[in-house]
């Protein structure tokens, strides 16, 4: 006590024995602050049911209240275009954009300044014409509000005022205290009733929009599935912790480090120098080519290709600002883009994006490394990208490898998966082992040198595949990249399919993965009403199942063609979910479930999808690799082959035979 400069003040006995007699003092405060008032023993306290007399102490302190900024200019306000006078908006833009068009005719012009001023014109005009919501002196603090809540709140305030004016009587039998508690209860009941009413209306809207307006239907579903727990109180960036107002500084520091290429002692700087030379050479060669002229129709197609209802960019504009700006603004865009191409200038201001951190749904929500940055690009840059894509796509398709399936129009990732699946089945026919080397380009695009991207693949894994489960695996062959041994794995994902050491293990792992993901998707739809008797109507719930659960459950199965054992697992899961949605007993006959829901059994769905995939391959051009493989396998393989194409052929032959036998 003396060493720590602690003191206390005795207020009497605080412990009560079993006979109801005060016997000892074992409750007290120890303090050093001279601002603390002496403690008090509370004896006559009706609510105390303990065997101790409570003691209280007051500490004098000053708490500074933070002043929240009410500057409306700093608060982001999304334009509600259904409330904007579009004809007046177009008239205002057309009246002011003429000066910008004239300035583009000058020999010397600052394109960056003109671009920035034009974007500000669109943003400011839309904000001026938007009908903003108006509030009273204070913004409503409740999400729900109606006349009943307002009246109950007024009654509660009046009862509290009367109770306070009477000296705050603590007696529970006092009529003023009873009235205060009753009005408070009625106020909370009114809020809960309004919450229930709105939730019921949202369910009805989902049912109605399912039949009339699919866009609003899926918008409501996404809203219902959203997790409300998206706020954090502190942010961990490596070894630093940022709290409250400093969280934005933490995000800035985290993504700034990601934007700077890191140095590593094993980094191949000679390869970087070679890439720099290639970049400079390509740039010099392109300067000798005449720039193309972009016509007005191409710009209009580019504007129409961008989806509406998206987030605003760093200038505060969305595609609606351009769509409703009128023909004069399109003429300005036409002249501006052609002037950029003519001068070979792309202003840095339109390369600025609006970055938002998005949680990866794994790891600690307060740790910055579990977030990915999603950038909203300027609308003008998206329009220019569409124009450039027209020329780049036609040239890149001619030079593109026949093995390239990603980022290619009219090509599915399953087209690449079918090639690897055929390799599995080819070596099953030969009864020989083989190795799969999964190489992947560096996926962290924000931490690599962009000029070297895709020039140097990063190591992934090696899978040693056996032709059957019975054959024992031999000692693996070590494969090296840049003198670094690639790790050998028993399982690794490839285009959503878990590839393993045998074809059967690949089926087992993929089926288990699909069931797990489908169960997670079904649980996430419970908040939207996809559950039991008190949820959505069966037709809407079945629609949700078809849209959000069924594609996940059957993804990739048309490639691996699961056996009867795995089909039974998938069928059991689907029947259980459907019976819960339809609110029928678990012992209900399976045909009744499929008749009421209109959903095909799993085996029929896989057969349907596999035939569609085979039809897509047959309709490809002759130079596509999948079609060449299909033609070769169908000619060279017999009916006993494990080939995927022979399996489709057997199914098709059996279907025709059964159909003829029926008639």
XYZ file of C-alpha atoms in Angstrom:
663
model
C 0.000 0.000 0.000
C 2.707 2.470 1.001
C 5.071 1.413 -1.779
C 2.437 1.919 -4.477
C 0.943 4.991 -2.796
C -2.472 3.338 -2.538
C -5.157 4.405 -0.144
C -8.671 3.464 0.792
C -11.404 4.630 3.133
C -13.334 2.274 5.413
C -17.113 2.499 5.349
C -18.035 -0.358 7.666
C -18.790 -4.043 7.404
C -19.767 -5.287 3.951
C -20.113 -9.099 4.310
C -23.330 -10.665 5.680
C -23.220 -14.175 7.208
C -25.957 -16.806 7.004
C -27.694 -15.332 10.064
C -28.039 -11.953 8.379
C -25.408 -10.256 10.566
C -22.684 -7.967 9.212
C -19.414 -9.669 10.138
C -16.462 -8.317 8.152
C -15.302 -5.816 5.567
C -13.941 -7.511 2.459
C -15.122 -5.089 -0.239
C -13.201 -1.867 -0.811
C -11.565 0.290 -3.486
C -7.836 0.979 -3.735
C -6.982 4.207 -5.538
C -4.255 6.807 -6.001
C -6.104 9.493 -7.955
C -6.925 12.462 -5.693
C -9.967 13.191 -7.890
C -11.731 10.088 -6.539
C -14.493 10.807 -4.059
C -14.726 8.628 -0.895
C -16.557 5.357 -1.415
C -20.032 4.741 0.012
C -21.718 1.624 1.375
C -25.191 0.997 -0.072
C -27.359 -0.677 2.575
C -30.992 -0.069 1.648
C -30.975 -1.465 -1.879
C -34.082 -3.595 -2.674
C -32.537 -5.115 -5.796
C -29.509 -6.512 -3.914
C -29.827 -10.301 -3.420
C -26.140 -10.916 -2.664
C -24.502 -11.549 0.744
C -22.437 -8.384 0.297
C -23.297 -4.731 0.730
C -22.307 -3.032 -2.541
C -20.031 -0.022 -2.399
C -19.810 2.812 -4.912
C -17.203 5.385 -5.843
C -17.243 8.419 -8.104
C -14.317 9.554 -10.205
C -14.213 13.075 -11.558
C -13.029 13.134 -15.164
C -13.451 15.051 -18.399
C -14.458 13.152 -21.546
C -14.053 15.041 -24.793
C -16.773 14.331 -27.290
C -15.626 14.023 -30.876
C -17.324 16.414 -33.224
C -18.622 14.535 -36.233
C -18.200 16.365 -39.479
C -21.462 17.438 -41.082
C -19.806 18.715 -44.242
C -22.159 17.507 -46.952
C -19.496 17.939 -49.633
C -17.349 15.183 -48.120
C -20.239 12.763 -47.772
C -20.618 10.521 -50.824
C -24.055 10.665 -52.371
C -25.035 8.237 -55.109
C -27.201 9.760 -57.805
C -30.727 8.347 -57.984
C -31.353 8.575 -61.710
C -35.024 7.741 -61.389
C -35.385 11.059 -59.520
C -33.275 13.167 -61.912
C -34.876 15.363 -64.582
C -33.048 13.768 -67.523
C -34.215 16.263 -70.150
C -32.936 19.165 -68.062
C -29.686 17.267 -67.426
C -29.154 16.737 -71.164
C -29.976 20.372 -71.884
C -27.444 21.618 -69.304
C -24.671 19.351 -70.595
C -25.338 20.256 -74.241
C -25.259 23.966 -73.417
C -21.846 23.802 -71.704
C -20.011 21.106 -73.654
C -19.669 23.235 -76.795
C -16.758 25.197 -75.291
C -14.828 21.970 -74.681
C -15.356 20.854 -78.294
C -13.984 24.177 -79.569
C -10.887 23.903 -77.355
C -10.074 20.480 -78.836
C -9.665 22.133 -82.260
C -6.612 24.120 -81.100
C -3.139 22.913 -82.070
C -1.878 23.015 -78.484
C -4.324 21.734 -75.945
C -4.052 20.255 -72.467
C -6.083 17.056 -72.833
C -5.810 16.212 -69.146
C -7.352 19.535 -68.055
C -10.187 19.270 -70.581
C -10.916 15.694 -69.506
C -11.015 16.616 -65.830
C -13.271 19.625 -66.437
C -15.662 17.570 -68.574
C -15.946 14.885 -65.886
C -16.598 17.570 -63.268
C -19.334 19.007 -65.493
C -21.114 15.638 -65.617
C -20.771 15.044 -61.884
C -21.766 18.534 -60.704
C -24.770 18.764 -63.039
C -26.153 15.410 -61.896
C -25.727 16.323 -58.219
C -27.508 19.644 -58.687
C -30.508 18.031 -60.374
C -30.747 15.037 -58.043
C -33.553 15.236 -55.483
C -31.749 14.571 -52.239
C -33.484 13.226 -49.188
C -34.190 15.903 -46.604
C -34.218 15.359 -42.877
C -35.107 17.502 -39.925
C -32.671 18.906 -37.420
C -31.364 15.440 -36.609
C -31.230 12.456 -38.911
C -33.439 9.545 -37.875
C -31.492 7.019 -35.821
C -33.945 4.179 -36.448
C -34.067 2.176 -39.667
C -37.798 1.569 -39.194
C -40.260 4.414 -38.784
C -44.019 4.815 -39.118
C -46.910 6.622 -37.461
C -47.334 3.995 -34.741
C -43.651 4.219 -33.742
C -43.820 8.016 -33.728
C -46.892 8.066 -31.458
C -45.451 5.476 -29.057
C -42.196 7.445 -28.855
C -44.082 10.655 -28.012
C -46.026 8.811 -25.297
C -42.793 7.411 -23.878
C -41.175 10.856 -23.814
C -44.213 12.324 -22.027
C -44.253 9.524 -19.431
C -40.535 9.984 -18.803
C -41.013 13.740 -18.403
C -43.798 13.246 -15.828
C -41.727 10.700 -13.899
C -38.701 13.017 -13.913
C -40.788 16.027 -12.796
C -42.096 14.004 -9.837
C -38.546 13.528 -8.543
C -37.837 10.131 -10.167
C -39.721 7.997 -7.597
C -37.992 4.559 -7.324
C -41.002 2.713 -5.898
C -42.065 0.006 -8.341
C -45.704 0.522 -7.358
C -45.595 4.181 -8.380
C -48.016 4.829 -11.245
C -45.586 7.185 -13.024
C -42.798 4.591 -13.032
C -45.226 1.925 -14.237
C -46.426 4.224 -17.010
C -42.841 4.946 -18.088
C -41.999 1.234 -18.338
C -45.238 0.438 -20.166
C -44.766 3.155 -22.795
C -41.179 2.052 -23.305
C -42.375 -1.512 -23.866
C -45.006 -0.331 -26.364
C -42.373 1.672 -28.227
C -40.100 -1.362 -28.625
C -43.069 -3.528 -29.620
C -43.978 -1.060 -32.370
C -40.421 -1.216 -33.733
C -40.426 -5.015 -33.759
C -43.817 -5.092 -35.485
C -42.514 -2.779 -38.199
C -39.420 -4.961 -38.663
C -41.635 -8.048 -39.064
C -43.922 -6.203 -41.496
C -41.020 -5.089 -43.680
C -39.485 -8.552 -43.660
C -42.834 -10.014 -44.696
C -43.145 -7.447 -47.503
C -39.643 -8.289 -48.740
C -40.623 -11.954 -48.917
C -43.718 -11.023 -50.932
C -41.604 -8.839 -53.231
C -39.236 -11.749 -53.864
C -42.186 -13.950 -54.824
C -43.716 -11.288 -57.103
C -40.439 -10.281 -58.764
C -39.639 -13.941 -59.443
C -42.537 -13.948 -61.893
C -42.408 -10.378 -63.220
C -38.980 -8.740 -62.814
C -35.933 -11.019 -62.642
C -33.498 -8.131 -62.181
C -35.198 -6.909 -59.006
C -35.645 -10.524 -57.892
C -31.911 -11.240 -57.880
C -31.198 -7.805 -56.402
C -33.385 -8.651 -53.393
C -31.759 -12.073 -53.067
C -28.280 -10.529 -52.988
C -29.458 -8.066 -50.360
C -30.859 -10.860 -48.185
C -27.668 -12.927 -48.493
C -25.372 -10.082 -47.471
C -23.588 -10.423 -44.151
C -24.220 -7.362 -42.007
C -21.053 -7.858 -39.949
C -18.752 -5.920 -42.280
C -17.316 -3.333 -39.869
C -13.988 -3.473 -38.050
C -12.723 -1.439 -35.093
C -9.029 -1.874 -35.827
C -6.862 -2.938 -38.750
C -3.684 -5.016 -38.526
C -1.096 -4.209 -41.196
C 1.930 -6.455 -40.642
C 3.089 -5.459 -37.118
C 1.109 -2.210 -36.867
C -2.419 -1.668 -35.557
C -4.575 1.177 -36.862
C -7.700 2.177 -34.944
C -10.797 4.227 -35.717
C -9.916 7.228 -37.897
C -6.463 5.815 -38.688
C -7.902 2.733 -40.427
C -7.879 4.556 -43.779
C -4.181 5.280 -43.270
C -3.658 1.575 -42.669
C -5.400 0.670 -45.923
C -3.320 3.273 -47.728
C -0.104 1.846 -46.318
C -1.088 -1.762 -47.098
C -2.060 -1.231 -50.736
C 0.796 1.223 -51.332
C 3.279 -1.502 -50.406
C 1.531 -3.931 -52.744
C 1.837 -1.435 -55.597
C 5.636 -1.257 -55.232
C 7.514 -4.219 -56.786
C 9.505 -5.932 -54.056
C 13.198 -6.751 -54.417
C 14.452 -10.290 -53.899
C 18.028 -11.643 -54.063
C 16.911 -14.441 -56.418
C 15.109 -12.053 -58.751
C 16.207 -12.415 -62.380
C 17.214 -8.855 -63.231
C 18.688 -9.925 -66.561
C 15.277 -11.160 -67.589
C 13.792 -7.857 -66.402
C 16.274 -5.939 -68.551
C 15.306 -8.085 -71.540
C 11.626 -7.346 -70.944
C 12.402 -3.626 -70.690
C 14.175 -3.769 -74.049
C 11.209 -5.595 -75.586
C 8.867 -2.944 -74.208
C 10.925 -0.069 -75.614
C 11.265 -1.800 -78.997
C 7.540 -2.470 -79.291
C 6.822 1.140 -78.358
C 9.202 2.473 -81.032
C 7.764 0.177 -83.692
C 4.214 1.277 -82.882
C 5.170 4.937 -83.357
C 5.712 4.307 -87.079
C 2.157 3.105 -87.570
C -0.650 5.529 -88.291
C -3.238 5.842 -85.556
C -6.709 4.576 -86.305
C -9.783 6.772 -86.546
C -12.657 5.862 -84.237
C -16.103 6.492 -85.659
C -19.107 7.644 -83.653
C -20.920 4.300 -83.952
C -18.053 2.509 -82.187
C -18.203 4.959 -79.298
C -21.961 4.471 -78.985
C -21.474 0.687 -78.919
C -18.829 1.099 -76.222
C -21.197 3.191 -74.089
C -24.013 0.657 -74.437
C -21.689 -2.247 -73.547
C -21.113 -0.967 -69.990
C -23.613 -2.182 -67.409
C -25.828 0.325 -65.647
C -26.354 0.570 -61.897
C -22.662 0.176 -61.051
C -20.571 2.131 -58.554
C -19.356 5.623 -59.384
C -15.716 6.147 -60.313
C -13.166 8.500 -58.790
C -14.760 11.443 -60.646
C -18.160 10.653 -59.125
C -19.757 9.581 -62.406
C -21.235 6.335 -63.681
C -22.243 5.223 -67.155
C -25.658 6.848 -66.607
C -23.944 10.260 -66.627
C -22.783 9.552 -70.182
C -25.936 7.798 -71.402
C -28.238 10.666 -70.458
C -25.821 13.462 -71.458
C -27.177 13.624 -75.002
C -25.752 13.587 -78.509
C -23.570 16.667 -78.015
C -21.557 14.967 -75.292
C -21.092 11.887 -77.498
C -19.663 14.189 -80.170
C -17.296 15.584 -77.534
C -16.201 12.057 -76.563
C -15.705 11.232 -80.230
C -13.434 14.232 -80.717
C -11.612 13.756 -77.385
C -10.758 10.076 -77.945
C -9.562 10.669 -81.507
C -7.411 13.570 -80.280
C -5.860 11.253 -77.657
C -5.063 8.657 -80.315
C -3.716 11.289 -82.679
C -1.406 12.835 -80.053
C -0.608 9.380 -78.566
C -1.474 10.730 -75.130
C -3.462 8.944 -72.444
C -3.750 11.296 -69.435
C -2.720 9.860 -66.094
C -5.898 11.266 -64.550
C -8.076 8.653 -66.287
C -5.793 5.851 -65.073
C -6.722 6.646 -61.475
C -9.028 4.056 -59.929
C -11.131 3.953 -56.795
C -9.887 1.017 -54.708
C -12.071 -0.787 -52.172
C -10.897 -3.635 -49.894
C -13.056 -6.773 -50.131
C -12.827 -9.545 -47.537
C -11.829 -12.966 -48.924
C -14.218 -14.834 -46.570
C -11.319 -16.537 -44.846
C -8.932 -15.607 -42.059
C -9.095 -12.743 -39.558
C -11.385 -9.902 -40.625
C -9.085 -7.378 -38.909
C -5.975 -8.472 -40.834
C -5.299 -6.553 -44.051
C -3.685 -9.540 -45.792
C -7.071 -11.287 -45.980
C -8.490 -8.520 -48.194
C -8.181 -8.064 -51.933
C -8.387 -4.689 -53.612
C -11.205 -4.167 -56.114
C -10.682 -1.093 -58.289
C -13.446 0.888 -59.987
C -11.969 2.247 -63.205
C -13.044 5.590 -64.723
C -15.875 5.364 -67.242
C -13.801 7.083 -69.924
C -11.073 4.453 -69.563
C -13.641 1.647 -69.943
C -14.862 3.209 -73.193
C -11.295 3.424 -74.526
C -10.638 -0.193 -73.470
C -13.666 -1.354 -75.461
C -12.364 0.424 -78.559
C -8.866 -1.048 -78.190
C -10.278 -4.510 -77.525
C -11.833 -4.571 -81.006
C -8.404 -4.407 -82.665
C -6.503 -6.458 -80.095
C -8.954 -9.356 -80.032
C -8.886 -9.939 -83.795
C -5.084 -9.989 -83.813
C -4.583 -11.960 -80.613
C -6.917 -14.763 -81.674
C -4.718 -15.465 -84.714
C -1.533 -15.608 -82.624
C -3.083 -17.291 -79.596
C -2.085 -20.856 -78.738
C -4.691 -23.534 -79.389
C -4.234 -24.575 -75.754
C -5.303 -21.147 -74.483
C -8.900 -21.394 -73.239
C -9.144 -18.665 -70.609
C -10.110 -15.083 -71.535
C -11.347 -16.339 -74.901
C -14.806 -15.702 -76.303
C -17.091 -18.677 -76.977
C -14.838 -20.985 -74.949
C -15.572 -22.536 -71.571
C -12.958 -23.494 -68.934
C -14.400 -27.004 -69.190
C -12.972 -27.196 -72.717
C -9.518 -27.095 -71.124
C -10.599 -29.513 -68.397
C -11.758 -32.063 -70.984
C -8.248 -32.143 -72.495
C -6.665 -33.018 -69.148
C -9.435 -35.544 -68.437
C -8.700 -37.258 -71.735
C -5.031 -37.512 -70.720
C -6.120 -39.287 -67.518
C -8.233 -41.746 -69.499
C -5.591 -42.297 -72.193
C -3.067 -43.468 -69.618
C -5.737 -45.625 -67.982
C -6.020 -47.445 -71.317
C -2.238 -47.802 -71.482
C -2.046 -48.789 -67.793
C 0.923 -46.474 -67.335
C 1.602 -43.772 -64.720
C 2.227 -40.164 -65.689
C 2.869 -36.777 -64.115
C 0.767 -33.631 -64.115
C 2.703 -30.397 -63.666
C 0.397 -27.500 -62.795
C 2.103 -24.234 -63.653
C 0.484 -20.945 -62.852
C 1.520 -17.401 -63.661
C 1.982 -15.127 -60.674
C -1.525 -14.341 -59.477
C -0.720 -11.322 -57.304
C -0.896 -8.837 -60.168
C -0.331 -5.862 -57.858
C 3.132 -6.985 -56.669
C 4.794 -8.033 -59.925
C 6.540 -6.127 -62.676
C 3.832 -5.845 -65.309
C 6.307 -6.039 -68.207
C 7.354 -9.501 -66.957
C 3.861 -10.781 -66.304
C 3.246 -14.134 -67.992
C 6.901 -14.261 -69.141
C 7.939 -16.413 -66.184
C 5.588 -19.016 -64.718
C 5.694 -19.546 -60.986
C 6.019 -23.009 -59.515
C 2.921 -24.802 -58.362
C 2.696 -28.579 -57.791
C 3.377 -31.946 -59.400
C 0.873 -34.826 -59.192
C 2.023 -38.400 -59.823
C -0.974 -40.166 -61.391
C -1.394 -43.946 -61.327
C -3.614 -45.824 -63.796
C -5.564 -47.504 -60.959
C -5.909 -47.583 -57.189
C -4.360 -51.038 -56.951
C -1.019 -50.198 -58.475
C 1.512 -48.910 -55.959
C 3.187 -45.634 -56.727
C 6.860 -45.631 -57.566
C 9.440 -43.189 -56.293
C 8.459 -39.811 -57.734
C 10.589 -38.067 -60.310
C 11.820 -34.694 -59.109
C 11.032 -31.791 -61.439
C 12.912 -28.511 -61.093
C 12.283 -24.927 -62.160
C 15.295 -22.606 -61.861
C 17.042 -25.188 -59.670
C 14.068 -25.254 -57.288
C 12.298 -28.578 -56.795
C 8.569 -28.418 -57.379
C 6.496 -29.864 -54.514
C 4.681 -33.164 -55.084
C 1.046 -33.155 -54.018
C -1.716 -35.748 -53.773
C -4.435 -33.285 -54.725
C -4.651 -29.895 -56.408
C -7.468 -27.863 -58.015
C -7.517 -27.306 -61.763
C -10.354 -25.207 -63.200
C -12.583 -26.079 -60.237
C -11.915 -29.835 -60.440
C -9.769 -31.419 -57.726
C -7.220 -33.493 -59.608
C -5.681 -36.376 -57.652
C -3.378 -39.366 -58.085
C -6.055 -41.564 -59.708
C -9.201 -40.986 -61.691
C -11.344 -42.453 -58.914
C -9.769 -40.222 -56.252
C -10.349 -37.241 -58.527
C -14.037 -38.118 -58.681
C -14.301 -38.617 -54.914
C -12.545 -35.347 -54.066
C -14.502 -33.289 -56.608
C -17.868 -34.692 -55.520
C -17.124 -34.007 -51.841
C -15.999 -30.481 -52.732
C -19.178 -29.786 -54.724
C -21.420 -31.078 -51.926
C -19.621 -28.916 -49.347
C -19.888 -25.786 -51.493
C -23.547 -26.480 -52.313
C -24.415 -26.932 -48.646
C -22.733 -23.615 -47.854
C -24.658 -21.900 -50.663
C -27.956 -23.380 -49.436
C -27.327 -22.170 -45.882
C -26.555 -18.665 -47.144
C -30.005 -18.575 -48.798
C -31.855 -19.267 -45.545
C -31.909 -15.539 -44.753
C -33.639 -15.006 -48.112
C -36.415 -17.424 -47.100
C -35.309 -20.699 -48.675
C -36.382 -22.868 -45.761
C -39.309 -24.979 -44.605
C -42.889 -24.008 -43.900
C -42.527 -20.327 -42.938
C -40.194 -19.388 -45.809
C -40.804 -18.555 -49.443
C -43.383 -20.363 -51.518
C -42.113 -23.639 -53.037
C -41.894 -22.357 -56.621
C -39.668 -19.417 -55.619
C -37.538 -21.595 -53.342
C -37.049 -24.092 -56.173
C -36.031 -21.203 -58.436
C -33.389 -20.184 -55.879
C -32.157 -23.770 -55.709
C -31.840 -23.971 -59.497
C -30.018 -20.641 -59.687
C -27.612 -20.718 -56.730
C -27.207 -24.337 -55.571
C -27.684 -26.663 -58.531
C -24.874 -25.204 -60.737
C -22.395 -25.562 -57.855
C -23.503 -29.115 -57.107
C -23.019 -30.344 -60.679
C -20.030 -28.211 -61.749
C -17.409 -30.195 -63.642
C -19.233 -33.503 -63.269
C -19.912 -33.700 -67.007
C -16.130 -33.937 -67.443
C -15.236 -36.544 -64.812
C -18.496 -38.578 -65.239
C -18.815 -39.861 -61.630
C -19.492 -43.507 -60.840
C -22.662 -44.863 -59.225
C -21.136 -44.557 -55.743
C -20.600 -40.809 -56.111
C -23.904 -40.375 -57.936
C -25.620 -41.813 -54.860
C -23.921 -39.207 -52.623
C -25.024 -36.376 -54.892
C -28.547 -37.759 -55.227
C -28.926 -38.139 -51.447
C -27.856 -34.552 -50.856
C -30.171 -33.152 -53.544
C -33.212 -35.133 -52.356
C -32.668 -34.028 -48.758
C -32.494 -30.346 -49.736
C -35.569 -30.592 -51.975
C -37.643 -32.323 -49.284
C -36.727 -29.590 -46.813
C -37.653 -26.877 -49.308
C -40.971 -28.525 -50.182
C -41.725 -29.266 -46.485
C -42.432 -32.935 -47.149
C -41.444 -35.798 -44.818
C -37.991 -37.240 -45.240
C -39.650 -40.608 -45.947
C -41.618 -39.236 -48.917
C -41.133 -41.222 -52.163
C -38.385 -39.869 -54.395
C -40.532 -39.652 -57.563
C -42.998 -37.359 -55.781
C -40.187 -34.932 -54.940
C -38.994 -34.733 -58.542
C -42.559 -34.418 -59.865
C -43.401 -31.510 -57.521
C -40.083 -29.675 -57.987
C -39.615 -30.293 -61.709
C -35.900 -30.948 -61.134
C -34.167 -33.835 -62.862
C -32.225 -36.484 -60.926
C -28.484 -35.924 -60.683
C -27.637 -38.605 -63.225
C -30.005 -37.069 -65.774
C -28.526 -33.605 -65.178
C -24.987 -34.901 -65.736
C -26.044 -36.736 -68.902
C -27.694 -33.585 -70.183
C -24.655 -31.410 -69.451
C -22.199 -33.929 -70.920
C -24.206 -34.120 -74.160
C -24.280 -30.316 -74.327
C -20.504 -30.207 -73.867
C -20.037 -32.817 -76.599
C -22.339 -30.838 -78.895
C -20.319 -27.652 -78.282
C -17.113 -29.483 -79.204
C -18.704 -30.851 -82.379
C -19.791 -27.342 -83.414
C -16.263 -25.906 -83.095
C -14.010 -25.045 -85.996
C -11.743 -27.744 -87.367
C -8.613 -26.078 -85.968
C -9.764 -26.388 -82.341
C -7.785 -28.928 -80.352
C -10.815 -30.452 -78.605
C -12.453 -31.282 -81.918
C -9.249 -32.854 -83.225
C -9.013 -35.013 -80.097
C -12.680 -36.008 -80.393
C -12.272 -37.021 -84.038
C -9.135 -39.029 -83.279
C -10.573 -40.847 -80.254
C -13.861 -41.746 -81.938
C -11.971 -43.254 -84.888
C -9.085 -44.968 -83.090
C -10.677 -46.214 -79.846
C -12.928 -49.235 -79.396
C -16.004 -49.535 -77.200
C -13.986 -50.819 -74.197
C -11.828 -47.693 -74.037
C -11.902 -45.348 -71.035
C -11.986 -42.296 -73.333
C -14.511 -39.596 -72.436
C -15.715 -39.432 -76.027
C -16.228 -43.204 -76.138
C -18.223 -42.951 -72.890
C -20.485 -40.376 -74.552
C -20.762 -42.615 -77.608
C -21.794 -45.597 -75.443
C -24.420 -43.499 -73.665
C -25.800 -42.197 -76.955
C -25.937 -45.718 -78.437
C -27.719 -47.121 -75.376
C -30.227 -44.271 -75.440
C -31.122 -44.912 -79.079
C -31.354 -48.679 -78.477
C -33.653 -48.242 -75.476
C -35.764 -45.768 -77.411
C -36.172 -48.216 -80.322
C -36.947 -51.099 -77.937
C -39.684 -49.040 -76.299
C -41.494 -48.616 -79.603
